[in-house]
Amino acid sequence: MSSFVEVTPVSGPVRGSIRPPGSKSLSNRAMIVAALASGSSRLTGVLDSVDTRVMATALQKLGIETNVDFEQKVIEVSGAGGNVPEKSAELWCENSGTSIRFLTAFCSIGNGEYRLDGNERMRERPIAPLIDSLVQAGIDAKCELENGCPPVMLRTSGLSTDRLEVSASMSSQYLSGLLMISPAAKKNLVLSVTGELVSRPYIDMTLALMRSFGAIVDEPNPAEFHIQAGGYVGQDYDIEPDASAASYFFAVAAITGGSVTVEGLHRNALQGDVRFVDALVQMGCEAEWGENSITLTGRELRGIDIDMNEISDTAQTLACVAPFASGPTRIRNIAHNRLKETDRITAVVHELKRAGIAAEEHEDGMTISPSLPQPCTIQTYDDHRMAMSFALLGLKAPGIRIADPDCTSKTYPEYFEALESLCKGSR
Ligand SMILES: O=C(O)C1=C[C@@H](OP(=O)(O)O)[C@@H](O)[C@H](O)C1
Ligand SMILES: C=C(OP(=O)(O)O)C(=O)O
């Protein structure tokens, strides 16, 4: 384990193709829905990373038979038909937002006592809106430290309400968690969102996955969901490659004037983050949307003004493309990024400045101006996306070191090897 990695610059355009590992968001959703289903499910193309391991282990602890073969990227789940077999469990969620939010919802349909906790940063990431909804539903749910964050304690005998409200202005994951458990509730349920809903494409992803496993959901308006009770049926389900991970490789093409094909993704992918490609097109790149691949070709880059609320996991990637554009780039409407693995606005601006790049922090985002990166060691704040995005700077300028590269294990343990193998022909 080294404390930093130094990225070697490329000397010309990077050309190549790559298939990123399975989507974290789809892997963790598919495990939850398969666990709720009647019958067994075979999930293929799943991601092997800390976040998916945390989810699989938690389901096993809850008594769901979950057979994991990460070598083959396969997980077989014997669904418990909407029951939670174990009456009591302590679940460790590290810093996986999807895991703790989806599992808190999952445990609420059980019959017993459950405690969910995570690492130091997870204990700073809000979960109160989800807890408030469960309390509304008559469940004895609380944040143990009374600060709106994990650890979470639940005493429950199931979900039997027919109406529920949730606030999703800090994270869409509270709503996704409640949506996924709803078909397993005792009655049909009307779930409404109060206030703003961030990261909307993740809700569409949740609904699509639920429907693939047989759920019936109506959406009379964008803030209301009518979910029929009746459960899920186990399926064989193939997970798409991770579109957020793909953003780094599209960015490689953009900043080197090269051409990179990402296999396994397309315009209608379930992951909203494929729209990162549109942001690069807005900056001047060309995209070719294939049936099962996307090719991005880098051209002269211009600065843009962009709302990234719906694709906020790719904001750090864009922030590391922006220095190479001809004018400033303004990223807007991502205040919720302050609540993720680290404060992803302050941290990004701080590290861009460390590399000598002109950047300004705003409450809802940042502005980055054209600059040549200077040698430095980028701090990554235990945030996989800090490491993966700032590595891009090192392809364009010498002396860029990335501290704690192993933090990519949250979603992409082999990231630096994959980046190296894509770029090595251009050195
Ligand atoms: O539902 C999901 O799979 C996710 C939703 C997003 O979180 P927010 O809804 O908190 O923005 C995203 O950042 C996260 O990586 C995955
Ligand atoms: C925000 C992220 O993850 P999570 O919320 O699932 O921890 C992420 O992967 O960028």
Tab-separated table of C-alpha atoms and ligand atoms in Angstrom:
chain	number	residue	atom	x	y	z
A	1	MET	CA	0.000	0.000	0.000
A	2	SER	CA	1.707	3.221	-1.095
A	3	SER	CA	0.800	6.577	0.334
A	4	PHE	CA	0.688	8.212	-3.086
A	5	VAL	CA	0.879	7.480	-6.788
A	6	GLU	CA	2.499	9.772	-9.341
A	7	VAL	CA	0.658	9.931	-12.650
A	8	THR	CA	2.871	9.921	-15.760
A	9	PRO	CA	1.824	12.476	-18.374
A	10	VAL	CA	0.906	11.342	-21.882
A	11	SER	CA	2.692	12.775	-24.888
A	12	GLY	CA	-0.213	12.641	-27.305
A	13	PRO	CA	-3.877	11.817	-27.782
A	14	VAL	CA	-5.140	8.744	-25.919
A	15	ARG	CA	-7.037	6.282	-28.108
A	16	GLY	CA	-8.554	3.061	-26.874
A	17	SER	CA	-11.540	1.316	-25.441
A	18	ILE	CA	-12.512	0.155	-21.986
A	19	ARG	CA	-15.349	-1.525	-20.145
A	20	PRO	CA	-15.640	-0.171	-16.595
A	21	PRO	CA	-16.745	-2.541	-13.813
A	22	GLY	CA	-20.420	-2.916	-12.899
A	23	SER	CA	-22.457	0.016	-11.629
A	24	LYS	CA	-22.312	0.500	-7.879
A	25	SER	CA	-25.807	1.984	-7.829
A	26	LEU	CA	-27.348	-0.863	-9.820
A	27	SER	CA	-25.413	-3.588	-7.961
A	28	ASN	CA	-26.623	-2.340	-4.573
A	29	ARG	CA	-30.200	-1.802	-5.766
A	30	ALA	CA	-30.354	-5.216	-7.427
A	31	MET	CA	-29.161	-6.920	-4.217
A	32	ILE	CA	-31.849	-5.172	-2.149
A	33	VAL	CA	-34.678	-5.892	-4.583
A	34	ALA	CA	-33.527	-9.513	-5.070
A	35	ALA	CA	-33.497	-9.916	-1.269
A	36	LEU	CA	-37.101	-8.680	-1.130
A	37	ALA	CA	-38.271	-10.925	-3.981
A	38	SER	CA	-39.891	-14.328	-3.898
A	39	GLY	CA	-37.576	-16.871	-5.436
A	40	SER	CA	-33.970	-16.587	-6.410
A	41	SER	CA	-32.116	-14.059	-8.515
A	42	ARG	CA	-28.840	-14.300	-10.351
A	43	LEU	CA	-27.115	-10.948	-10.697
A	44	THR	CA	-24.315	-10.787	-13.257
A	45	GLY	CA	-21.746	-8.083	-14.019
A	46	VAL	CA	-21.831	-6.941	-10.392
A	47	LEU	CA	-19.220	-4.587	-9.010
A	48	ASP	CA	-16.606	-5.926	-6.596
A	49	SER	CA	-15.758	-3.009	-4.315
A	50	VAL	CA	-16.056	-1.937	-0.698
A	51	ASP	CA	-19.577	-0.538	-1.204
A	52	THR	CA	-20.974	-3.723	-2.750
A	53	ARG	CA	-19.180	-5.977	-0.251
A	54	VAL	CA	-20.682	-3.980	2.602
A	55	MET	CA	-24.155	-4.487	1.103
A	56	ALA	CA	-23.717	-8.233	0.481
A	57	THR	CA	-22.363	-8.817	3.989
A	58	ALA	CA	-25.224	-6.862	5.568
A	59	LEU	CA	-27.841	-8.901	3.697
A	60	GLN	CA	-26.140	-12.115	4.839
A	61	LYS	CA	-26.249	-10.827	8.429
A	62	LEU	CA	-29.966	-10.185	7.999
A	63	GLY	CA	-30.421	-13.841	7.101
A	64	ILE	CA	-30.771	-13.418	3.338
A	65	GLU	CA	-28.950	-16.204	1.520
A	66	THR	CA	-26.510	-14.242	-0.641
A	67	ASN	CA	-23.837	-16.206	-2.488
A	68	VAL	CA	-21.097	-14.014	-3.766
A	69	ASP	CA	-18.616	-14.952	-6.478
A	70	PHE	CA	-16.817	-11.707	-7.171
A	71	GLU	CA	-14.290	-13.480	-9.389
A	72	GLN	CA	-17.131	-14.248	-11.808
A	73	LYS	CA	-18.944	-10.985	-10.974
A	74	VAL	CA	-21.992	-13.018	-9.951
A	75	ILE	CA	-24.216	-12.769	-6.867
A	76	GLU	CA	-27.015	-15.242	-6.267
A	77	VAL	CA	-29.671	-14.129	-3.838
A	78	SER	CA	-32.479	-16.266	-2.397
A	79	GLY	CA	-35.174	-13.711	-1.756
A	80	ALA	CA	-37.097	-13.871	1.511
A	81	GLY	CA	-40.369	-12.702	-0.074
A	82	GLY	CA	-40.513	-9.391	1.766
A	83	ASN	CA	-39.405	-10.753	5.140
A	84	VAL	CA	-36.249	-9.995	7.069
A	85	PRO	CA	-35.262	-13.392	8.507
A	86	GLU	CA	-33.033	-12.139	11.362
A	87	LYS	CA	-34.838	-10.428	14.254
A	88	SER	CA	-31.800	-8.494	15.321
A	89	ALA	CA	-28.615	-7.343	13.610
A	90	GLU	CA	-25.784	-4.821	13.778
A	91	LEU	CA	-24.854	-3.682	10.270
A	92	TRP	CA	-21.601	-1.974	9.307
A	93	CYS	CA	-21.900	0.290	6.272
A	94	GLU	CA	-18.424	1.862	6.141
A	95	ASN	CA	-19.017	5.065	4.079
A	96	SER	CA	-21.517	3.644	1.615
A	97	GLY	CA	-24.478	6.001	1.335
A	98	THR	CA	-26.500	3.624	-0.813
A	99	SER	CA	-25.919	0.785	1.660
A	100	ILE	CA	-26.907	2.601	4.845
A	101	ARG	CA	-29.904	4.366	3.294
A	102	PHE	CA	-31.255	1.319	1.419
A	103	LEU	CA	-30.604	-1.045	4.343
A	104	THR	CA	-32.283	1.264	6.860
A	105	ALA	CA	-35.391	1.162	4.678
A	106	PHE	CA	-34.988	-2.603	4.224
A	107	CYS	CA	-34.751	-3.284	7.972
A	108	SER	CA	-37.910	-1.265	8.589
A	109	ILE	CA	-40.040	-4.000	7.000
A	110	GLY	CA	-38.585	-6.548	9.431
A	111	ASN	CA	-39.771	-7.530	12.830
A	112	GLY	CA	-37.115	-6.813	15.417
A	113	GLU	CA	-34.249	-4.487	16.326
A	114	TYR	CA	-31.559	-3.308	13.978
A	115	ARG	CA	-28.599	-0.982	14.332
A	116	LEU	CA	-26.715	0.492	11.382
A	117	ASP	CA	-23.454	2.384	11.616
A	118	GLY	CA	-20.526	3.473	9.472
A	119	ASN	CA	-17.146	5.173	9.593
A	120	GLU	CA	-16.362	8.626	10.918
A	121	ARG	CA	-17.503	10.412	7.748
A	122	MET	CA	-20.684	8.342	7.563
A	123	ARG	CA	-21.469	9.625	11.047
A	124	GLU	CA	-21.539	13.124	9.506
A	125	ARG	CA	-23.771	12.277	6.534
A	126	PRO	CA	-27.463	13.107	7.188
A	127	ILE	CA	-30.056	10.348	7.350
A	128	ALA	CA	-32.699	12.226	9.389
A	129	PRO	CA	-35.160	12.670	6.477
A	130	LEU	CA	-35.396	8.897	6.079
A	131	ILE	CA	-35.703	8.365	9.829
A	132	ASP	CA	-38.468	11.015	9.977
A	133	SER	CA	-40.440	9.143	7.306
A	134	LEU	CA	-40.121	5.862	9.165
A	135	VAL	CA	-41.272	7.536	12.386
A	136	GLN	CA	-44.290	8.864	10.448
A	137	ALA	CA	-45.012	5.242	9.552
A	138	GLY	CA	-45.142	4.319	13.240
A	139	ILE	CA	-41.695	2.745	13.419
A	140	ASP	CA	-39.482	3.413	16.435
A	141	ALA	CA	-36.513	4.797	14.506
A	142	LYS	CA	-33.828	7.140	15.751
A	143	CYS	CA	-30.388	8.572	15.190
A	144	GLU	CA	-28.544	7.313	18.241
A	145	LEU	CA	-26.471	10.467	18.728
A	146	GLU	CA	-29.479	12.712	18.064
A	147	ASN	CA	-27.575	14.595	15.370
A	148	GLY	CA	-29.536	13.462	12.311
A	149	CYS	CA	-26.739	11.104	11.229
A	150	PRO	CA	-25.855	7.422	11.789
A	151	PRO	CA	-25.705	5.317	13.888
A	152	VAL	CA	-29.353	4.452	13.323
A	153	MET	CA	-31.466	2.333	15.648
A	154	LEU	CA	-34.734	0.746	14.517
A	155	ARG	CA	-37.387	-1.143	16.483
A	156	THR	CA	-40.009	-2.302	14.024
A	157	SER	CA	-42.820	-4.714	13.381
A	158	GLY	CA	-43.129	-3.863	9.696
A	159	LEU	CA	-44.449	-1.150	7.451
A	160	SER	CA	-48.225	-0.908	7.388
A	161	THR	CA	-49.000	2.688	6.479
A	162	ASP	CA	-50.683	3.658	3.202
A	163	ARG	CA	-49.175	7.175	2.929
A	164	LEU	CA	-45.666	8.393	3.465
A	165	GLU	CA	-43.803	11.622	2.837
A	166	VAL	CA	-40.074	12.056	2.433
A	167	SER	CA	-37.752	14.978	1.943
A	168	ALA	CA	-35.077	14.305	-0.682
A	169	SER	CA	-33.387	17.688	-0.959
A	170	MET	CA	-30.177	16.436	0.657
A	171	SER	CA	-30.091	13.036	-1.044
A	172	SER	CA	-32.306	11.058	-3.388
A	173	GLN	CA	-31.228	7.852	-1.659
A	174	TYR	CA	-33.873	8.230	1.099
A	175	LEU	CA	-36.591	8.142	-1.544
A	176	SER	CA	-34.955	5.288	-3.476
A	177	GLY	CA	-34.761	3.243	-0.268
A	178	LEU	CA	-38.443	3.783	0.535
A	179	LEU	CA	-39.516	3.120	-3.053
A	180	MET	CA	-37.694	-0.211	-3.158
A	181	ILE	CA	-39.273	-1.560	0.038
A	182	SER	CA	-42.784	-0.334	-0.827
A	183	PRO	CA	-43.938	-3.357	-2.869
A	184	ALA	CA	-43.114	-5.468	0.206
A	185	ALA	CA	-45.281	-3.316	2.510
A	186	LYS	CA	-48.595	-4.649	3.823
A	187	LYS	CA	-50.757	-2.155	1.865
A	188	ASN	CA	-50.606	-0.171	-1.363
A	189	LEU	CA	-48.613	2.946	-0.629
A	190	VAL	CA	-48.634	6.553	-1.802
A	191	LEU	CA	-45.177	8.020	-1.385
A	192	SER	CA	-44.760	11.775	-1.860
A	193	VAL	CA	-41.699	13.955	-1.982
A	194	THR	CA	-41.749	17.235	-0.077
A	195	GLY	CA	-39.605	20.082	-1.411
A	196	GLU	CA	-36.816	19.801	-3.929
A	197	LEU	CA	-35.672	16.412	-5.214
A	198	VAL	CA	-31.936	16.190	-5.999
A	199	SER	CA	-30.258	13.631	-8.258
A	200	ARG	CA	-33.527	12.770	-10.032
A	201	PRO	CA	-32.064	10.253	-12.527
A	202	TYR	CA	-31.328	7.906	-9.614
A	203	ILE	CA	-35.052	7.756	-8.914
A	204	ASP	CA	-35.740	6.785	-12.520
A	205	MET	CA	-33.060	4.109	-12.140
A	206	THR	CA	-34.749	2.826	-8.966
A	207	LEU	CA	-38.153	2.662	-10.678
A	208	ALA	CA	-36.737	0.888	-13.741
A	209	LEU	CA	-35.048	-1.734	-11.591
A	210	MET	CA	-38.167	-2.238	-9.453
A	211	ARG	CA	-40.260	-2.761	-12.596
A	212	SER	CA	-37.740	-5.297	-13.947
A	213	PHE	CA	-38.451	-7.362	-10.821
A	214	GLY	CA	-42.231	-7.081	-11.294
A	215	ALA	CA	-43.207	-4.045	-9.200
A	216	ILE	CA	-46.168	-1.917	-10.261
A	217	VAL	CA	-45.642	1.805	-9.710
A	218	ASP	CA	-47.617	4.766	-11.085
A	219	GLU	CA	-46.284	8.307	-11.148
A	220	PRO	CA	-49.278	10.675	-11.357
A	221	ASN	CA	-46.827	13.567	-11.027
A	222	PRO	CA	-43.039	13.875	-10.608
A	223	ALA	CA	-43.319	14.105	-6.805
A	224	GLU	CA	-45.753	11.268	-6.155
A	225	PHE	CA	-45.485	7.514	-6.492
A	226	HIS	CA	-48.293	4.962	-6.114
A	227	ILE	CA	-46.801	1.576	-5.339
A	228	GLN	CA	-48.850	-1.604	-5.319
A	229	ALA	CA	-48.251	-4.116	-2.560
A	230	GLY	CA	-47.460	-7.548	-3.913
A	231	GLY	CA	-43.719	-7.904	-3.830
A	232	TYR	CA	-41.138	-8.788	-6.411
A	233	VAL	CA	-40.305	-11.900	-8.382
A	234	GLY	CA	-36.663	-13.053	-8.515
A	235	GLN	CA	-34.888	-12.487	-11.844
A	236	ASP	CA	-31.658	-13.017	-13.725
A	237	TYR	CA	-30.369	-9.506	-14.023
A	238	ASP	CA	-27.299	-8.126	-15.777
A	239	ILE	CA	-25.735	-4.974	-14.339
A	240	GLU	CA	-24.585	-2.147	-16.655
A	241	PRO	CA	-20.970	-0.930	-16.424
A	242	ASP	CA	-20.604	2.024	-14.077
A	243	ALA	CA	-21.337	5.302	-15.876
A	244	SER	CA	-19.770	7.489	-13.163
A	245	ALA	CA	-16.543	5.481	-13.527
A	246	ALA	CA	-16.817	5.912	-17.307
A	247	SER	CA	-16.690	9.699	-16.864
A	248	TYR	CA	-12.940	9.546	-16.118
A	249	PHE	CA	-12.224	7.745	-19.375
A	250	PHE	CA	-14.365	10.116	-21.451
A	251	ALA	CA	-12.444	12.913	-19.757
A	252	VAL	CA	-9.129	11.304	-20.797
A	253	ALA	CA	-10.211	11.601	-24.446
A	254	ALA	CA	-11.446	15.158	-23.901
A	255	ILE	CA	-8.246	16.532	-22.359
A	256	THR	CA	-5.779	14.708	-24.616
A	257	GLY	CA	-7.646	15.296	-27.881
A	258	GLY	CA	-7.939	11.523	-28.181
A	259	SER	CA	-10.791	9.116	-28.704
A	260	VAL	CA	-12.073	6.661	-26.085
A	261	THR	CA	-14.837	4.098	-26.480
A	262	VAL	CA	-16.649	2.935	-23.362
A	263	GLU	CA	-18.212	-0.473	-23.914
A	264	GLY	CA	-21.534	-1.560	-22.441
A	265	LEU	CA	-23.170	1.880	-22.124
A	266	HIS	CA	-25.571	3.676	-24.451
A	267	ARG	CA	-27.982	6.611	-24.638
A	268	ASN	CA	-30.773	4.697	-22.843
A	269	ALA	CA	-28.621	3.349	-20.041
A	270	LEU	CA	-30.344	3.354	-16.651
A	271	GLN	CA	-27.632	5.562	-15.205
A	272	GLY	CA	-28.142	9.292	-15.616
A	273	ASP	CA	-24.376	9.799	-15.450
A	274	VAL	CA	-24.057	8.818	-19.142
A	275	ARG	CA	-25.176	12.428	-19.660
A	276	PHE	CA	-21.694	13.521	-18.644
A	277	VAL	CA	-20.955	12.925	-22.325
A	278	ASP	CA	-23.381	15.754	-23.190
A	279	ALA	CA	-21.397	18.087	-20.920
A	280	LEU	CA	-18.211	17.262	-22.835
A	281	VAL	CA	-20.032	17.790	-26.129
A	282	GLN	CA	-21.108	21.195	-24.839
A	283	MET	CA	-17.404	21.890	-24.241
A	284	GLY	CA	-16.661	21.076	-27.890
A	285	CYS	CA	-16.081	17.290	-27.975
A	286	GLU	CA	-17.773	14.878	-30.357
A	287	ALA	CA	-19.770	11.851	-29.239
A	288	GLU	CA	-20.901	8.782	-31.073
A	289	TRP	CA	-23.709	6.957	-29.330
A	290	GLY	CA	-23.666	3.299	-30.354
A	291	GLU	CA	-26.086	0.524	-29.494
A	292	ASN	CA	-23.765	-0.801	-26.843
A	293	SER	CA	-20.892	1.659	-26.669
A	294	ILE	CA	-20.191	5.371	-26.494
A	295	THR	CA	-17.187	6.964	-28.189
A	296	LEU	CA	-15.985	10.376	-27.125
A	297	THR	CA	-13.512	12.302	-29.240
A	298	GLY	CA	-11.688	15.276	-27.777
A	299	ARG	CA	-11.558	18.596	-29.621
A	300	GLU	CA	-10.604	22.130	-28.644
A	301	LEU	CA	-12.368	22.693	-25.305
A	302	ARG	CA	-14.386	25.767	-24.355
A	303	GLY	CA	-15.557	26.690	-20.855
A	304	ILE	CA	-19.248	26.187	-20.076
A	305	ASP	CA	-21.894	27.167	-17.544
A	306	ILE	CA	-23.608	23.984	-16.402
A	307	ASP	CA	-26.189	22.744	-13.884
A	308	MET	CA	-24.899	19.361	-12.628
A	309	ASN	CA	-27.574	18.619	-10.014
A	310	GLU	CA	-28.687	15.481	-11.858
A	311	ILE	CA	-25.172	14.144	-12.537
A	312	SER	CA	-23.338	15.389	-9.474
A	313	ASP	CA	-20.969	12.397	-9.140
A	314	THR	CA	-19.342	13.621	-12.356
A	315	ALA	CA	-18.862	17.225	-11.196
A	316	GLN	CA	-15.369	16.437	-9.905
A	317	THR	CA	-14.484	14.922	-13.280
A	318	LEU	CA	-15.646	18.063	-15.064
A	319	ALA	CA	-13.733	20.236	-12.601
A	320	CYS	CA	-10.551	18.431	-13.686
A	321	VAL	CA	-11.339	18.849	-17.398
A	322	ALA	CA	-12.173	22.548	-17.015
A	323	PRO	CA	-8.569	23.845	-16.537
A	324	PHE	CA	-7.824	22.717	-20.113
A	325	ALA	CA	-10.645	24.727	-21.710
A	326	SER	CA	-10.147	28.117	-23.348
A	327	GLY	CA	-12.445	29.972	-20.916
A	328	PRO	CA	-13.896	29.616	-17.391
A	329	THR	CA	-16.348	26.866	-16.442
A	330	ARG	CA	-19.103	27.468	-13.884
A	331	ILE	CA	-20.614	24.368	-12.221
A	332	ARG	CA	-23.976	25.062	-10.554
A	333	ASN	CA	-26.634	23.511	-8.332
A	334	ILE	CA	-24.559	20.839	-6.603
A	335	ALA	CA	-24.816	22.020	-2.982
A	336	HIS	CA	-25.754	18.423	-2.046
A	337	ASN	CA	-22.184	17.446	-3.012
A	338	ARG	CA	-21.081	18.914	0.305
A	339	LEU	CA	-22.723	15.920	2.034
A	340	LYS	CA	-20.925	13.100	0.239
A	341	GLU	CA	-17.647	11.283	0.971
A	342	THR	CA	-16.227	14.715	1.742
A	343	ASP	CA	-17.427	18.262	1.099
A	344	ARG	CA	-16.933	17.930	-2.641
A	345	ILE	CA	-17.079	21.664	-3.322
A	346	THR	CA	-14.578	22.872	-0.727
A	347	ALA	CA	-12.248	19.904	-1.294
A	348	VAL	CA	-12.195	20.234	-5.088
A	349	VAL	CA	-11.542	23.985	-5.028
A	350	HIS	CA	-8.840	23.542	-2.384
A	351	GLU	CA	-7.012	20.855	-4.347
A	352	LEU	CA	-7.336	22.691	-7.680
A	353	LYS	CA	-5.715	25.690	-6.010
A	354	ARG	CA	-2.999	23.455	-4.561
A	355	ALA	CA	-2.205	22.497	-8.173
A	356	GLY	CA	-2.001	26.175	-9.106
A	357	ILE	CA	-5.337	26.209	-10.910
A	358	ALA	CA	-7.543	29.285	-10.613
A	359	ALA	CA	-10.763	28.177	-8.919
A	360	GLU	CA	-13.462	29.902	-6.915
A	361	GLU	CA	-15.900	28.313	-4.477
A	362	HIS	CA	-19.602	29.190	-4.519
A	363	GLU	CA	-22.311	28.006	-2.169
A	364	ASP	CA	-23.808	25.835	-4.937
A	365	GLY	CA	-20.687	24.956	-6.944
A	366	MET	CA	-17.518	26.451	-8.361
A	367	THR	CA	-15.831	28.348	-11.180
A	368	ILE	CA	-12.609	27.029	-12.718
A	369	SER	CA	-10.415	29.061	-15.056
A	370	PRO	CA	-7.888	27.870	-17.646
A	371	SER	CA	-4.552	27.023	-15.975
A	372	LEU	CA	-1.617	24.636	-16.293
A	373	PRO	CA	-1.354	22.280	-13.284
A	374	GLN	CA	1.787	22.614	-11.177
A	375	PRO	CA	3.596	19.718	-9.439
A	376	CYS	CA	2.029	18.855	-6.071
A	377	THR	CA	0.534	16.053	-3.969
A	378	ILE	CA	-3.254	16.153	-4.223
A	379	GLN	CA	-5.037	15.255	-0.972
A	380	THR	CA	-8.020	12.957	-1.527
A	381	TYR	CA	-9.992	13.123	1.767
A	382	ASP	CA	-10.835	9.399	1.649
A	383	ASP	CA	-13.010	10.212	-1.385
A	384	HIS	CA	-12.585	7.818	-4.317
A	385	ARG	CA	-13.785	10.482	-6.751
A	386	MET	CA	-11.145	12.994	-5.605
A	387	ALA	CA	-8.460	10.425	-6.460
A	388	MET	CA	-9.998	9.307	-9.745
A	389	SER	CA	-10.715	12.789	-11.098
A	390	PHE	CA	-7.508	14.543	-10.008
A	391	ALA	CA	-5.447	11.778	-11.653
A	392	LEU	CA	-6.580	13.392	-14.934
A	393	LEU	CA	-4.463	16.472	-14.192
A	394	GLY	CA	-1.396	14.245	-14.071
A	395	LEU	CA	-1.935	13.084	-17.653
A	396	LYS	CA	-1.404	16.667	-18.823
A	397	ALA	CA	1.364	17.955	-16.540
A	398	PRO	CA	4.342	16.387	-14.736
A	399	GLY	CA	4.671	15.965	-10.993
A	400	ILE	CA	1.036	15.360	-10.028
A	401	ARG	CA	0.863	12.889	-7.166
A	402	ILE	CA	-2.362	11.473	-5.776
A	403	ALA	CA	-2.353	10.769	-2.037
A	404	ASP	CA	-3.971	7.572	-0.733
A	405	PRO	CA	-4.818	6.042	-4.134
A	406	ASP	CA	-6.312	3.015	-2.372
A	407	CYS	CA	-9.360	5.092	-1.471
A	408	THR	CA	-10.694	4.191	-4.952
A	409	SER	CA	-11.556	0.764	-3.470
A	410	LYS	CA	-14.939	2.234	-2.470
A	411	THR	CA	-16.175	1.805	-6.041
A	412	TYR	CA	-13.216	1.008	-8.313
A	413	PRO	CA	-10.300	-0.886	-6.740
A	414	GLU	CA	-8.468	-1.331	-10.089
A	415	TYR	CA	-8.882	2.255	-11.263
A	416	PHE	CA	-5.205	3.219	-11.507
A	417	GLU	CA	-4.333	0.001	-13.376
A	418	ALA	CA	-7.227	0.622	-15.797
A	419	LEU	CA	-6.144	4.222	-16.376
A	420	GLU	CA	-2.549	3.123	-16.970
A	421	SER	CA	-3.532	0.434	-19.437
A	422	LEU	CA	-5.719	2.891	-21.398
A	423	CYS	CA	-2.973	5.531	-21.525
A	424	LYS	CA	0.257	3.534	-21.849
A	425	GLY	CA	0.240	3.542	-25.671
A	426	SER	CA	0.343	7.354	-25.619
A	427	ARG	CA	3.479	7.842	-23.520
B	1	LIG	O1	-28.902	6.296	-5.494
B	1	LIG	C1	-27.721	6.179	-5.823
B	1	LIG	O2	-27.250	5.098	-6.241
B	1	LIG	C2	-26.830	7.345	-5.726
B	1	LIG	C3	-27.359	8.608	-5.629
B	1	LIG	C4	-26.522	9.820	-5.593
B	1	LIG	O3	-26.568	10.330	-4.285
B	1	LIG	P1	-27.528	11.572	-3.821
B	1	LIG	O4	-28.913	11.209	-4.116
B	1	LIG	O5	-27.207	11.664	-2.376
B	1	LIG	O6	-27.076	12.767	-4.621
B	1	LIG	C5	-25.069	9.543	-5.972
B	1	LIG	O7	-24.253	10.606	-5.577
B	1	LIG	C6	-24.557	8.275	-5.330
B	1	LIG	O8	-23.225	8.013	-5.716
B	1	LIG	C7	-25.378	7.094	-5.768
B	2	LIG	C1	-21.708	9.767	-3.301
B	2	LIG	C2	-21.266	8.548	-3.571
B	2	LIG	O1	-21.574	7.431	-2.890
B	2	LIG	P1	-22.593	7.089	-1.707
B	2	LIG	O2	-23.505	8.252	-1.509
B	2	LIG	O3	-23.308	5.866	-2.186
B	2	LIG	O4	-21.741	6.820	-0.518
B	2	LIG	C3	-20.366	8.316	-4.731
B	2	LIG	O5	-20.128	7.138	-5.077
B	2	LIG	O6	-19.867	9.274	-5.329
